[in-house]
PDB file of C-alpha atoms in Angstrom:
ATOM      1  CA  MET A  60      -0.088   0.183  -0.126  1.00 84.00           C
ATOM      2  CA  ALA A  61       1.083   3.429  -1.037  1.00 94.00           C
ATOM      3  CA  ALA A  62       1.571   6.464   1.840  1.00 97.00           C
ATOM      4  CA  VAL A  63      -0.608   8.377  -0.621  1.00 98.00           C
ATOM      5  CA  GLU A  64      -3.304   7.630  -2.941  1.00 98.00           C
ATOM      6  CA  VAL A  65      -5.174   9.966  -4.922  1.00 98.00           C
ATOM      7  CA  ASP A  66      -7.374   8.169  -7.362  1.00 97.00           C
ATOM      8  CA  ASP A  67      -9.520  10.438 -10.080  1.00 97.00           C
ATOM      9  CA  ILE A  68     -10.539  13.308  -7.668  1.00 97.00           C
ATOM     10  CA  VAL A  69     -12.710  15.296  -8.025  1.00 97.00           C
ATOM     11  CA  VAL A  70     -12.919  19.173  -6.000  1.00 96.00           C
ATOM     12  CA  HIS A  71     -15.420  22.038  -6.337  1.00 93.00           C
ATOM     13  CA  ARG A  72     -14.631  25.228  -4.853  1.00 89.00           C
ATOM     14  CA  GLY A  73     -17.874  26.991  -5.912  1.00 86.00           C
ATOM     15  CA  PRO A  74     -19.480  25.852  -9.006  1.00 87.00           C
ATOM     16  CA  GLU A  75     -16.200  25.042 -10.212  1.00 89.00           C
ATOM     17  CA  ALA A  76     -14.213  22.501 -10.036  1.00 94.00           C
ATOM     18  CA  ALA A  77     -10.355  23.220  -8.767  1.00 94.00           C
ATOM     19  CA  VAL A  78      -9.886  19.569  -9.294  1.00 96.00           C
ATOM     20  CA  ASP A  79     -10.731  18.017 -12.087  1.00 95.00           C
ATOM     21  CA  GLY A  80      -9.932  14.155 -12.331  1.00 95.00           C
ATOM     22  CA  VAL A  81      -5.963  14.400 -10.215  1.00 97.00           C
ATOM     23  CA  SER A  82      -4.505  10.897  -9.630  1.00 97.00           C
ATOM     24  CA  PHE A  83      -0.747  10.075  -8.313  1.00 97.00           C
ATOM     25  CA  GLN A  84       1.056   8.144  -5.487  1.00 97.00           C
ATOM     26  CA  LEU A  85       3.150   8.613  -3.374  1.00 97.00           C
ATOM     27  CA  GLU A  86       5.576   5.823  -1.829  1.00 97.00           C
ATOM     28  CA  ARG A  87       7.910   5.764   1.693  1.00 97.00           C
ATOM     29  CA  GLY A  88      11.001   6.795   1.625  1.00 97.00           C
ATOM     30  CA  GLU A  89      10.378   9.548  -1.788  1.00 97.00           C
ATOM     31  CA  VAL A  90       9.509  13.185  -2.313  1.00 97.00           C
ATOM     32  CA  LEU A  91       7.246  13.891  -4.681  1.00 97.00           C
ATOM     33  CA  ALA A  92       7.021  17.315  -5.477  1.00 96.00           C
ATOM     34  CA  LEU A  93       3.466  18.739  -6.399  1.00 96.00           C
ATOM     35  CA  LEU A  94       4.270  21.315  -9.864  1.00 95.00           C
ATOM     36  CA  GLY A  95       1.555  24.071 -11.007  1.00 93.00           C
ATOM     37  CA  PRO A  96       0.725  27.455 -11.784  1.00 92.00           C
ATOM     38  CA  ASN A  97      -1.101  29.640  -9.327  1.00 90.00           C
ATOM     39  CA  GLY A  98      -4.609  28.900  -9.757  1.00 89.00           C
ATOM     40  CA  ALA A  99      -4.036  25.638 -10.929  1.00 93.00           C
ATOM     41  CA  GLY A 100      -5.662  23.100  -8.187  1.00 93.00           C
ATOM     42  CA  LYS A 101      -1.990  22.231  -6.022  1.00 94.00           C
ATOM     43  CA  THR A 102      -3.570  23.763  -2.404  1.00 92.00           C
ATOM     44  CA  THR A 103      -6.942  21.957  -2.788  1.00 94.00           C
ATOM     45  CA  THR A 104      -5.334  19.041  -3.618  1.00 96.00           C
ATOM     46  CA  VAL A 105      -3.033  19.427  -0.587  1.00 95.00           C
ATOM     47  CA  GLU A 106      -5.562  20.579   1.331  1.00 95.00           C
ATOM     48  CA  THR A 107      -7.993  17.539   1.018  1.00 97.00           C
ATOM     49  CA  LEU A 108      -5.241  15.368   1.149  1.00 97.00           C
ATOM     50  CA  GLU A 109      -5.314  16.642   4.747  1.00 96.00           C
ATOM     51  CA  GLY A 110      -9.215  16.527   5.159  1.00 96.00           C
ATOM     52  CA  LEU A 111      -9.590  20.339   4.944  1.00 95.00           C
ATOM     53  CA  LEU A 112     -11.716  19.006   2.331  1.00 95.00           C
ATOM     54  CA  THR A 113     -13.330  16.011   0.866  1.00 95.00           C
ATOM     55  CA  PRO A 114     -13.560  15.514  -3.044  1.00 96.00           C
ATOM     56  CA  THR A 115     -17.087  15.211  -4.320  1.00 94.00           C
ATOM     57  CA  GLU A 116     -15.230  12.448  -6.345  1.00 96.00           C
ATOM     58  CA  GLY A 117     -12.765   9.626  -6.831  1.00 97.00           C
ATOM     59  CA  ARG A 118     -10.903   8.303  -3.573  1.00 97.00           C
ATOM     60  CA  VAL A 119      -8.051   9.951  -1.271  1.00 97.00           C
ATOM     61  CA  ARG A 120      -6.113   7.702   1.601  1.00 98.00           C
ATOM     62  CA  VAL A 121      -3.234   8.643   2.877  1.00 98.00           C
ATOM     63  CA  LEU A 122      -1.232   5.729   4.865  1.00 97.00           C
ATOM     64  CA  GLY A 123      -4.266   4.057   4.472  1.00 97.00           C
ATOM     65  CA  LEU A 124      -7.220   6.676   5.955  1.00 97.00           C
ATOM     66  CA  ASP A 125      -9.269   8.528   4.915  1.00 98.00           C
ATOM     67  CA  PRO A 126      -8.131  11.782   5.885  1.00 97.00           C
ATOM     68  CA  ALA A 127     -11.490  13.742   6.215  1.00 96.00           C
ATOM     69  CA  ALA A 128     -13.256  10.335   7.816  1.00 97.00           C
ATOM     70  CA  GLU A 129     -10.601   9.254   9.484  1.00 97.00           C
ATOM     71  CA  HIS A 130      -8.960  12.282  10.257  1.00 96.00           C
ATOM     72  CA  ALA A 131      -8.390  12.180  13.907  1.00 95.00           C
ATOM     73  CA  ALA A 132      -6.598   9.010  13.598  1.00 96.00           C
ATOM     74  CA  LEU A 133      -4.571  10.223  10.799  1.00 97.00           C
ATOM     75  CA  MET A 134      -3.262  13.642  12.821  1.00 95.00           C
ATOM     76  CA  PRO A 135      -1.115  11.494  14.550  1.00 94.00           C
ATOM     77  CA  HIS A 136       0.827  10.406  11.040  1.00 96.00           C
ATOM     78  CA  LEU A 137       0.729  13.625  10.034  1.00 97.00           C
ATOM     79  CA  GLY A 138       2.922  16.483   9.474  1.00 96.00           C
ATOM     80  CA  ALA A 139       1.572  19.666   7.818  1.00 94.00           C
ATOM     81  CA  MET A 140       3.654  23.172   6.759  1.00 91.00           C
ATOM     82  CA  PRO A 141       1.633  25.329   5.342  1.00 83.00           C
ATOM     83  CA  GLN A 142       2.873  28.122   3.114  1.00 73.00           C
ATOM     84  CA  GLN A 143       2.686  30.804   5.851  1.00 71.00           C
ATOM     85  CA  GLY A 144       0.973  31.663   9.065  1.00 69.00           C
ATOM     86  CA  GLY A 145      -0.792  29.793  11.374  1.00 76.00           C
ATOM     87  CA  VAL A 146       1.452  30.710  14.535  1.00 88.00           C
ATOM     88  CA  TYR A 147      -0.086  33.364  17.314  1.00 89.00           C
ATOM     89  CA  PRO A 148       2.186  37.166  16.924  1.00 91.00           C
ATOM     90  CA  GLY A 149       3.775  36.916  20.294  1.00 93.00           C
ATOM     91  CA  ALA A 150       4.588  33.201  20.649  1.00 93.00           C
ATOM     92  CA  ARG A 151       8.066  32.890  21.229  1.00 95.00           C
ATOM     93  CA  ALA A 152       9.849  29.555  18.495  1.00 95.00           C
ATOM     94  CA  ARG A 153      10.630  27.404  21.582  1.00 96.00           C
ATOM     95  CA  GLU A 154       7.069  27.610  22.940  1.00 95.00           C
ATOM     96  CA  VAL A 155       5.076  26.835  20.026  1.00 95.00           C
ATOM     97  CA  LEU A 156       7.185  24.101  19.331  1.00 95.00           C
ATOM     98  CA  ASP A 157       6.748  23.274  23.277  1.00 96.00           C
ATOM     99  CA  LEU A 158       3.062  23.293  22.706  1.00 95.00           C
ATOM    100  CA  VAL A 159       2.364  21.552  19.232  1.00 94.00           C
ATOM    101  CA  ALA A 160       5.100  18.598  20.609  1.00 96.00           C
ATOM    102  CA  ALA A 161       2.574  18.517  23.649  1.00 95.00           C
ATOM    103  CA  PHE A 162       0.109  16.760  21.318  1.00 93.00           C
ATOM    104  CA  HIS A 163       1.951  13.798  20.190  1.00 94.00           C
ATOM    105  CA  ALA A 164       2.645  10.217  22.174  1.00 93.00           C
ATOM    106  CA  ASP A 165       6.590  10.415  20.564  1.00 94.00           C
ATOM    107  CA  PRO A 166       7.639  13.716  20.008  1.00 96.00           C
ATOM    108  CA  ALA A 167      10.957  14.152  18.925  1.00 96.00           C
ATOM    109  CA  PRO A 168      13.104  16.747  21.424  1.00 96.00           C
ATOM    110  CA  PRO A 169      11.727  19.945  20.486  1.00 96.00           C
ATOM    111  CA  GLY A 170      15.209  21.569  21.406  1.00 95.00           C
ATOM    112  CA  GLU A 171      16.821  18.896  18.367  1.00 96.00           C
ATOM    113  CA  VAL A 172      14.198  19.668  16.038  1.00 96.00           C
ATOM    114  CA  LEU A 173      15.104  23.977  16.085  1.00 95.00           C
ATOM    115  CA  GLU A 174      18.492  22.745  15.850  1.00 95.00           C
ATOM    116  CA  ARG A 175      17.938  20.976  12.951  1.00 93.00           C
ATOM    117  CA  VAL A 176      15.678  23.764  10.731  1.00 94.00           C
ATOM    118  CA  GLY A 177      18.846  26.014  12.555  1.00 93.00           C
ATOM    119  CA  LEU A 178      17.345  27.990  14.782  1.00 95.00           C
ATOM    120  CA  SER A 179      18.222  27.742  18.168  1.00 95.00           C
ATOM    121  CA  HIS A 180      19.688  30.653  18.381  1.00 95.00           C
ATOM    122  CA  LYS A 181      16.283  32.172  18.034  1.00 95.00           C
ATOM    123  CA  ALA A 182      14.318  29.416  20.962  1.00 95.00           C
ATOM    124  CA  ARG A 183      12.992  32.128  22.763  1.00 96.00           C
ATOM    125  CA  ALA A 184      12.642  34.897  19.941  1.00 96.00           C
ATOM    126  CA  GLU A 185       8.679  36.272  18.863  1.00 96.00           C
ATOM    127  CA  TRP A 186       7.257  34.750  16.001  1.00 94.00           C
ATOM    128  CA  ARG A 187       6.581  38.548  15.089  1.00 94.00           C
ATOM    129  CA  THR A 188      10.272  39.291  15.180  1.00 95.00           C
ATOM    130  CA  LEU A 189      11.424  36.386  13.240  1.00 93.00           C
ATOM    131  CA  SER A 190      12.439  37.356   9.274  1.00 92.00           C
ATOM    132  CA  GLY A 191       9.865  35.442   6.606  1.00 89.00           C
ATOM    133  CA  GLY A 192      12.593  32.986   5.823  1.00 89.00           C
ATOM    134  CA  GLU A 193      12.953  31.541  10.017  1.00 92.00           C
ATOM    135  CA  GLN A 194       9.089  32.123  10.235  1.00 92.00           C
ATOM    136  CA  GLN A 195       8.990  29.172   7.444  1.00 91.00           C
ATOM    137  CA  ARG A 196      11.888  26.666   9.074  1.00 92.00           C
ATOM    138  CA  LEU A 197       9.891  27.614  12.865  1.00 94.00           C
ATOM    139  CA  SER A 198       6.658  26.289  10.431  1.00 94.00           C
ATOM    140  CA  LEU A 199       8.776  23.299   8.763  1.00 94.00           C
ATOM    141  CA  ALA A 200       9.967  22.396  12.957  1.00 95.00           C
ATOM    142  CA  LEU A 201       6.126  22.086  13.679  1.00 95.00           C
ATOM    143  CA  ALA A 202       5.432  19.709  11.035  1.00 95.00           C
ATOM    144  CA  LEU A 203       8.171  17.566  12.113  1.00 96.00           C
ATOM    145  CA  VAL A 204       8.229  17.818  16.092  1.00 96.00           C
ATOM    146  CA  GLY A 205       5.147  14.540  15.577  1.00 96.00           C
ATOM    147  CA  ARG A 206       7.885  12.291  13.942  1.00 97.00           C
ATOM    148  CA  PRO A 207       4.855  12.125  11.288  1.00 97.00           C
ATOM    149  CA  ASP A 208       5.218   8.977   8.423  1.00 97.00           C
ATOM    150  CA  VAL A 209       3.787  10.956   5.626  1.00 98.00           C
ATOM    151  CA  VAL A 210       4.926  15.114   5.589  1.00 97.00           C
ATOM    152  CA  ILE A 211       3.608  17.851   3.411  1.00 97.00           C
ATOM    153  CA  LEU A 212       5.418  20.819   2.986  1.00 95.00           C
ATOM    154  CA  ASP A 213       3.834  24.250   1.152  1.00 90.00           C
ATOM    155  CA  GLU A 214       6.152  26.071  -0.649  1.00 88.00           C
ATOM    156  CA  PRO A 215       9.060  24.787   2.168  1.00 90.00           C
ATOM    157  CA  THR A 216      11.739  27.601   0.874  1.00 87.00           C
ATOM    158  CA  ALA A 217      10.026  30.504  -0.007  1.00 85.00           C
ATOM    159  CA  GLY A 218      11.808  33.625   0.604  1.00 83.00           C
ATOM    160  CA  ILE A 219      14.685  31.203   2.833  1.00 88.00           C
ATOM    161  CA  ASP A 220      17.960  32.738   1.719  1.00 88.00           C
ATOM    162  CA  PRO A 221      20.209  30.546  -0.344  1.00 90.00           C
ATOM    163  CA  SER A 222      22.082  29.185   3.089  1.00 88.00           C
ATOM    164  CA  GLY A 223      18.697  28.413   4.653  1.00 87.00           C
ATOM    165  CA  ARG A 224      17.395  26.484   0.924  1.00 90.00           C
ATOM    166  CA  LEU A 225      20.252  24.396   1.068  1.00 91.00           C
ATOM    167  CA  LEU A 226      19.483  22.853   4.910  1.00 91.00           C
ATOM    168  CA  VAL A 227      16.213  22.659   3.793  1.00 91.00           C
ATOM    169  CA  ARG A 228      17.183  20.579   1.113  1.00 92.00           C
ATOM    170  CA  GLN A 229      18.991  18.438   3.149  1.00 93.00           C
ATOM    171  CA  LEU A 230      16.666  17.648   5.822  1.00 94.00           C
ATOM    172  CA  ILE A 231      14.219  16.789   3.109  1.00 95.00           C
ATOM    173  CA  ALA A 232      16.698  14.614   1.618  1.00 94.00           C
ATOM    174  CA  ASP A 233      17.072  13.118   5.448  1.00 95.00           C
ATOM    175  CA  LEU A 234      13.619  12.336   5.414  1.00 96.00           C
ATOM    176  CA  ARG A 235      13.722  10.330   2.662  1.00 96.00           C
ATOM    177  CA  THR A 236      16.314   8.126   3.730  1.00 96.00           C
ATOM    178  CA  ALA A 237      14.159   7.912   6.951  1.00 96.00           C
ATOM    179  CA  GLY A 238      12.100   6.413   4.914  1.00 97.00           C
ATOM    180  CA  LEU A 239       9.242   9.050   5.074  1.00 97.00           C
ATOM    181  CA  ALA A 240       6.642  10.003   2.430  1.00 98.00           C
ATOM    182  CA  VAL A 241       7.088  13.783   1.473  1.00 98.00           C
ATOM    183  CA  LEU A 242       5.363  15.676  -0.305  1.00 98.00           C
ATOM    184  CA  ILE A 243       6.069  19.657  -1.216  1.00 96.00           C
ATOM    185  CA  THR A 244       4.610  22.398  -3.632  1.00 94.00           C
ATOM    186  CA  THR A 245       7.194  24.813  -4.956  1.00 90.00           C
ATOM    187  CA  HIS A 246       7.178  27.370  -7.425  1.00 89.00           C
ATOM    188  CA  ASP A 247      11.058  27.410  -7.373  1.00 87.00           C
ATOM    189  CA  LEU A 248      11.792  24.374 -10.663  1.00 89.00           C
ATOM    190  CA  GLU A 249      15.313  23.435  -9.605  1.00 86.00           C
ATOM    191  CA  GLU A 250      14.642  22.814  -6.095  1.00 87.00           C
ATOM    192  CA  ALA A 251      11.812  20.304  -7.411  1.00 91.00           C
ATOM    193  CA  GLU A 252      14.792  19.031 -10.136  1.00 89.00           C
ATOM    194  CA  LYS A 253      17.025  18.361  -7.397  1.00 89.00           C
ATOM    195  CA  VAL A 254      14.526  17.555  -4.854  1.00 93.00           C
ATOM    196  CA  ALA A 255      12.139  15.574  -6.029  1.00 95.00           C
ATOM    197  CA  ASP A 256      12.020  11.456  -6.858  1.00 95.00           C
ATOM    198  CA  CYS A 257       8.453  12.258  -8.979  1.00 95.00           C
ATOM    199  CA  VAL A 258       7.313  15.032 -10.384  1.00 95.00           C
ATOM    200  CA  VAL A 259       3.479  15.850 -11.355  1.00 96.00           C
ATOM    201  CA  ILE A 260       2.171  18.871 -13.055  1.00 94.00           C
ATOM    202  CA  ILE A 261      -0.909  20.147 -12.764  1.00 94.00           C
ATOM    203  CA  ASP A 262      -2.939  22.621 -14.377  1.00 93.00           C
ATOM    204  CA  ARG A 263      -6.316  24.189 -15.145  1.00 91.00           C
ATOM    205  CA  GLY A 264      -7.264  21.313 -12.128  1.00 94.00           C
ATOM    206  CA  ARG A 265      -5.725  18.457 -14.427  1.00 94.00           C
ATOM    207  CA  VAL A 266      -2.745  16.275 -14.396  1.00 95.00           C
ATOM    208  CA  VAL A 267      -0.551  17.460 -17.905  1.00 92.00           C
ATOM    209  CA  ALA A 268       2.584  15.355 -17.045  1.00 91.00           C
ATOM    210  CA  SER A 269       3.872  12.716 -14.362  1.00 93.00           C
ATOM    211  CA  GLY A 270       7.091  10.731 -13.968  1.00 92.00           C
ATOM    212  CA  SER A 271      10.792  11.519 -12.137  1.00 91.00           C
ATOM    213  CA  PRO A 272      12.394  15.258 -13.053  1.00 89.00           C
ATOM    214  CA  ALA A 273      14.834  13.100 -15.876  1.00 85.00           C
ATOM    215  CA  GLU A 274      12.001  11.513 -17.789  1.00 85.00           C
ATOM    216  CA  LEU A 275      10.508  14.338 -18.731  1.00 86.00           C
ATOM    217  CA  MET A 276      13.288  16.352 -19.357  1.00 80.00           C
ATOM    218  CA  ARG A 277      14.171  13.352 -21.573  1.00 75.00           C
ATOM    219  CA  ALA A 278      10.527  12.955 -22.380  1.00 70.00           C
ATOM    220  CA  ALA A 279      10.111  16.530 -23.678  1.00 62.00           C
ATOM    221  CA  GLY A 280      13.053  15.483 -26.557  1.00 58.00           C
ATOM    222  CA  SER A 281      16.067  17.821 -28.138  1.00 57.00           C
ATOM    223  CA  HIS A 282      13.857  19.239 -30.674  1.00 73.00           C
ATOM    224  CA  GLU A 283      14.913  22.885 -30.511  1.00 81.00           C
ATOM    225  CA  ILE A 284      17.894  25.124 -29.453  1.00 89.00           C
ATOM    226  CA  ARG A 285      17.437  28.467 -27.218  1.00 88.00           C
ATOM    227  CA  PHE A 286      19.986  31.232 -27.235  1.00 94.00           C
ATOM    228  CA  GLY A 287      19.952  34.573 -26.518  1.00 95.00           C
ATOM    229  CA  ALA A 288      21.034  37.496 -28.757  1.00 96.00           C
ATOM    230  CA  PRO A 289      20.175  41.105 -29.222  1.00 96.00           C
ATOM    231  CA  PRO A 290      16.395  41.771 -29.604  1.00 96.00           C
ATOM    232  CA  GLY A 291      15.286  41.693 -32.895  1.00 95.00           C
ATOM    233  CA  LEU A 292      16.719  39.427 -34.914  1.00 96.00           C
ATOM    234  CA  ASP A 293      15.888  38.542 -38.506  1.00 96.00           C
ATOM    235  CA  THR A 294      14.374  35.712 -37.935  1.00 96.00           C
ATOM    236  CA  ALA A 295      13.259  34.611 -40.981  1.00 95.00           C
ATOM    237  CA  ALA A 296      16.419  35.038 -42.631  1.00 95.00           C
ATOM    238  CA  LEU A 297      18.031  33.130 -39.616  1.00 96.00           C
ATOM    239  CA  GLY A 298      14.947  30.448 -40.660  1.00 95.00           C
ATOM    240  CA  LYS A 299      16.015  30.384 -44.608  1.00 94.00           C
ATOM    241  CA  THR A 300      19.300  29.503 -43.507  1.00 94.00           C
ATOM    242  CA  LEU A 301      18.712  26.576 -40.935  1.00 93.00           C
ATOM    243  CA  LEU A 302      15.778  25.781 -43.237  1.00 92.00           C
ATOM    244  CA  VAL A 303      13.231  25.493 -40.136  1.00 93.00           C
ATOM    245  CA  ALA A 304      11.256  27.746 -37.659  1.00 94.00           C
ATOM    246  CA  VAL A 305      13.029  30.642 -35.282  1.00 95.00           C
ATOM    247  CA  ASP A 306      11.168  32.293 -33.022  1.00 94.00           C
ATOM    248  CA  GLU A 307      11.692  35.333 -30.275  1.00 94.00           C
ATOM    249  CA  VAL A 308       9.337  34.162 -27.319  1.00 87.00           C
ATOM    250  CA  ALA A 309      10.584  36.812 -25.429  1.00 88.00           C
ATOM    251  CA  PRO A 310      12.915  39.965 -25.929  1.00 94.00           C
ATOM    252  CA  GLY A 311      16.456  38.554 -26.838  1.00 94.00           C
ATOM    253  CA  GLU A 312      15.616  35.105 -26.161  1.00 92.00           C
ATOM    254  CA  TYR A 313      15.483  33.076 -29.382  1.00 94.00           C
ATOM    255  CA  VAL A 314      14.011  29.588 -29.879  1.00 90.00           C
ATOM    256  CA  VAL A 315      15.240  26.613 -33.058  1.00 92.00           C
ATOM    257  CA  ALA A 316      12.361  24.654 -33.760  1.00 87.00           C
ATOM    258  CA  ALA A 317      15.597  21.802 -34.701  1.00 87.00           C
ATOM    259  CA  GLU A 318      17.459  19.461 -32.959  1.00 84.00           C
ATOM    260  CA  ALA A 319      20.619  20.216 -31.075  1.00 82.00           C
ATOM    261  CA  THR A 320      22.682  18.191 -33.263  1.00 87.00           C
ATOM    262  CA  PRO A 321      26.174  19.895 -34.636  1.00 91.00           C
ATOM    263  CA  SER A 322      25.814  20.638 -37.689  1.00 93.00           C
ATOM    264  CA  ASN A 323      22.653  22.943 -36.906  1.00 92.00           C
ATOM    265  CA  ILE A 324      24.516  24.343 -33.990  1.00 93.00           C
ATOM    266  CA  ASN A 325      27.767  25.133 -36.004  1.00 94.00           C
ATOM    267  CA  ALA A 326      24.869  26.485 -38.556  1.00 95.00           C
ATOM    268  CA  LEU A 327      23.190  28.621 -35.640  1.00 96.00           C
ATOM    269  CA  THR A 328      26.351  30.114 -34.445  1.00 95.00           C
ATOM    270  CA  GLY A 329      27.443  30.937 -37.947  1.00 96.00           C
ATOM    271  CA  TRP A 330      25.104  32.910 -38.835  1.00 96.00           C
ATOM    272  CA  LEU A 331      25.757  34.890 -35.427  1.00 96.00           C
ATOM    273  CA  ALA A 332      29.271  35.365 -36.482  1.00 96.00           C
ATOM    274  CA  THR A 333      28.544  36.863 -40.219  1.00 96.00           C
ATOM    275  CA  HIS A 334      26.174  39.253 -38.742  1.00 96.00           C
ATOM    276  CA  ASP A 335      28.452  40.192 -36.131  1.00 96.00           C
ATOM    277  CA  LEU A 336      26.313  39.459 -33.389  1.00 96.00           C
ATOM    278  CA  PRO A 337      27.106  37.735 -29.873  1.00 96.00           C
ATOM    279  CA  LEU A 338      25.575  34.824 -28.573  1.00 95.00           C
ATOM    280  CA  ALA A 339      24.292  35.336 -25.178  1.00 90.00           C
ATOM    281  CA  ASP A 340      23.704  31.665 -23.990  1.00 88.00           C
ATOM    282  CA  LEU A 341      23.224  28.588 -25.505  1.00 90.00           C
ATOM    283  CA  ARG A 342      21.382  25.325 -24.319  1.00 81.00           C
ATOM    284  CA  ALA A 343      20.672  22.695 -26.546  1.00 75.00           C
ATOM    285  CA  GLY A 344      19.857  19.079 -26.159  1.00 64.00           C
ATOM    286  CA  ARG A 345      18.278  18.288 -22.694  1.00 65.00           C
ATOM    287  CA  GLN A 346      15.597  20.295 -21.471  1.00 71.00           C
ATOM    288  CA  SER A 347      15.509  21.933 -18.085  1.00 78.00           C
ATOM    289  CA  LEU A 348      12.487  20.680 -15.344  1.00 85.00           C
ATOM    290  CA  GLU A 349      11.574  24.253 -16.582  1.00 83.00           C
ATOM    291  CA  ASP A 350      11.557  24.458 -19.726  1.00 78.00           C
ATOM    292  CA  VAL A 351       9.493  21.282 -19.543  1.00 83.00           C
ATOM    293  CA  PHE A 352       6.404  23.084 -17.364  1.00 87.00           C
ATOM    294  CA  LEU A 353       6.712  26.221 -19.729  1.00 82.00           C
ATOM    295  CA  ARG A 354       5.868  24.243 -22.250  1.00 78.00           C
ATOM    296  CA  LEU A 355       3.159  22.310 -20.582  1.00 83.00           C
ATOM    297  CA  THR A 356       1.474  25.253 -18.744  1.00 83.00           C
ATOM    298  CA  THR A 357      -0.288  27.563 -20.823  1.00 58.00           C
ATOM    299  CA  ILE A 358      -3.307  30.044 -20.394  1.00 44.00           C
ATOM    300  CA  THR A 359      -4.679  29.344 -23.783  1.00 37.00           C
ATOM    301  CA  GLY A 360      -5.506  26.758 -26.081  1.00 40.00           C
ATOM    302  CA  GLU A 361      -5.018  23.326 -25.459  1.00 43.00           C
ATOM    303  CA  THR A 362      -2.807  22.078 -22.808  1.00 43.00           C
ATOM    304  CA  PRO A 363      -0.426  18.717 -23.804  1.00 45.00           C
ATOM    305  CA  VAL A 364      -0.159  15.527 -21.306  1.00 46.00           C
ATOM    306  CA  VAL A 365       3.410  13.697 -20.947  1.00 47.00           C
ATOM    307  CA  ARG A 366       2.928  10.673 -19.913  1.00 45.00           C
ATOM    308  CA  VAL A 367       6.791   8.424 -19.181  1.00 48.00           C
ATOM    309  CA  ASP A 368       7.787   4.368 -18.798  1.00 40.00           C
ATOM    310  CA  ALA A 369       4.632   3.409 -16.109  1.00 35.00           C
ATOM    311  CA  ALA A 370       7.150   1.384 -14.277  1.00 34.00           C
ATOM    312  CA  ARG A 371       8.666   5.616 -12.952  1.00 39.00           C
ATOM    313  CA  ARG A 372       6.075   7.519 -12.960  1.00 42.00           C
ATOM    314  CA  PRO A 373       3.924   7.866 -10.403  1.00 44.00           C
ATOM    315  CA  ARG A 374       1.202   4.621 -10.264  1.00 42.00           C
ATOM    316  CA  THR A 375      -2.498   5.977 -11.438  1.00 41.00           C
ATOM    317  CA  PRO A 376      -4.215   3.985  -8.206  1.00 39.00           C
ATOM    318  CA  GLN A 377      -6.536   0.601  -9.348  1.00 38.00           C
ATOM    319  CA  ARG A 378     -10.271   1.073  -8.648  1.00 35.00           C
TER     320      ARG A 378
END
């Protein structure tokens, strides 16, 4: 049995379906990144896993329990970090951690948890005096102090400085090693690429891609070349030279609809050299997770669906 099973759920917020047929699984000892643009349905999905919302269709199980119907039984085993807030402004860091620890039968020592998130020196500081990044790390500590089996982290590195992000990433890796099931939401695609074993991308309430970061990047193919150059290039002339379409997707950023072969790269750089134009950057071959994300999450038109090897992608539960 998977730690988290989401089977074709539909969740409404008012008359509209905020989530419309989402399915994925999360195993113990895995990190799953749930990605999507604002309004895609990530928060609705997370709140359904936490038992705060009930799907109108489909099935959700966390550790074999219905998060809404069996909420009290699930809570001792689930650690949830909200995106922001949730702590009384005048509460001191160690006090609020002690309070939450007292709700659990076998909590982790609060002092050790504060040290793990790099806040030992802020034990007596009030919540309102903490920086945004420090508040995020204290929220993470509150999610972990009960020794949960499943951890849900909503934007865990939002507002955190680079050293703090490294600390959080290592903590997530440690949770995986300890056999916990970890679900994160993030807008930091580089972070997802580094920490996640599997990725589920949702757009407009539906899953548009699922698989490991490497699989999704391979599935996107290498049939384009991206480069930077001065804005306003004669893309028609360059396209005639390369015998493919060339588009300026943003000022000074270009996409060539051609496979990243040595001959195509040579033709591109040769054309730029002939016209005495600088090359700002060049990305060829495997796309980044951000490239995949931007391609799949659109604001107009049909959103394509990417599927990868069924043996590796998050599995769809059997009905």
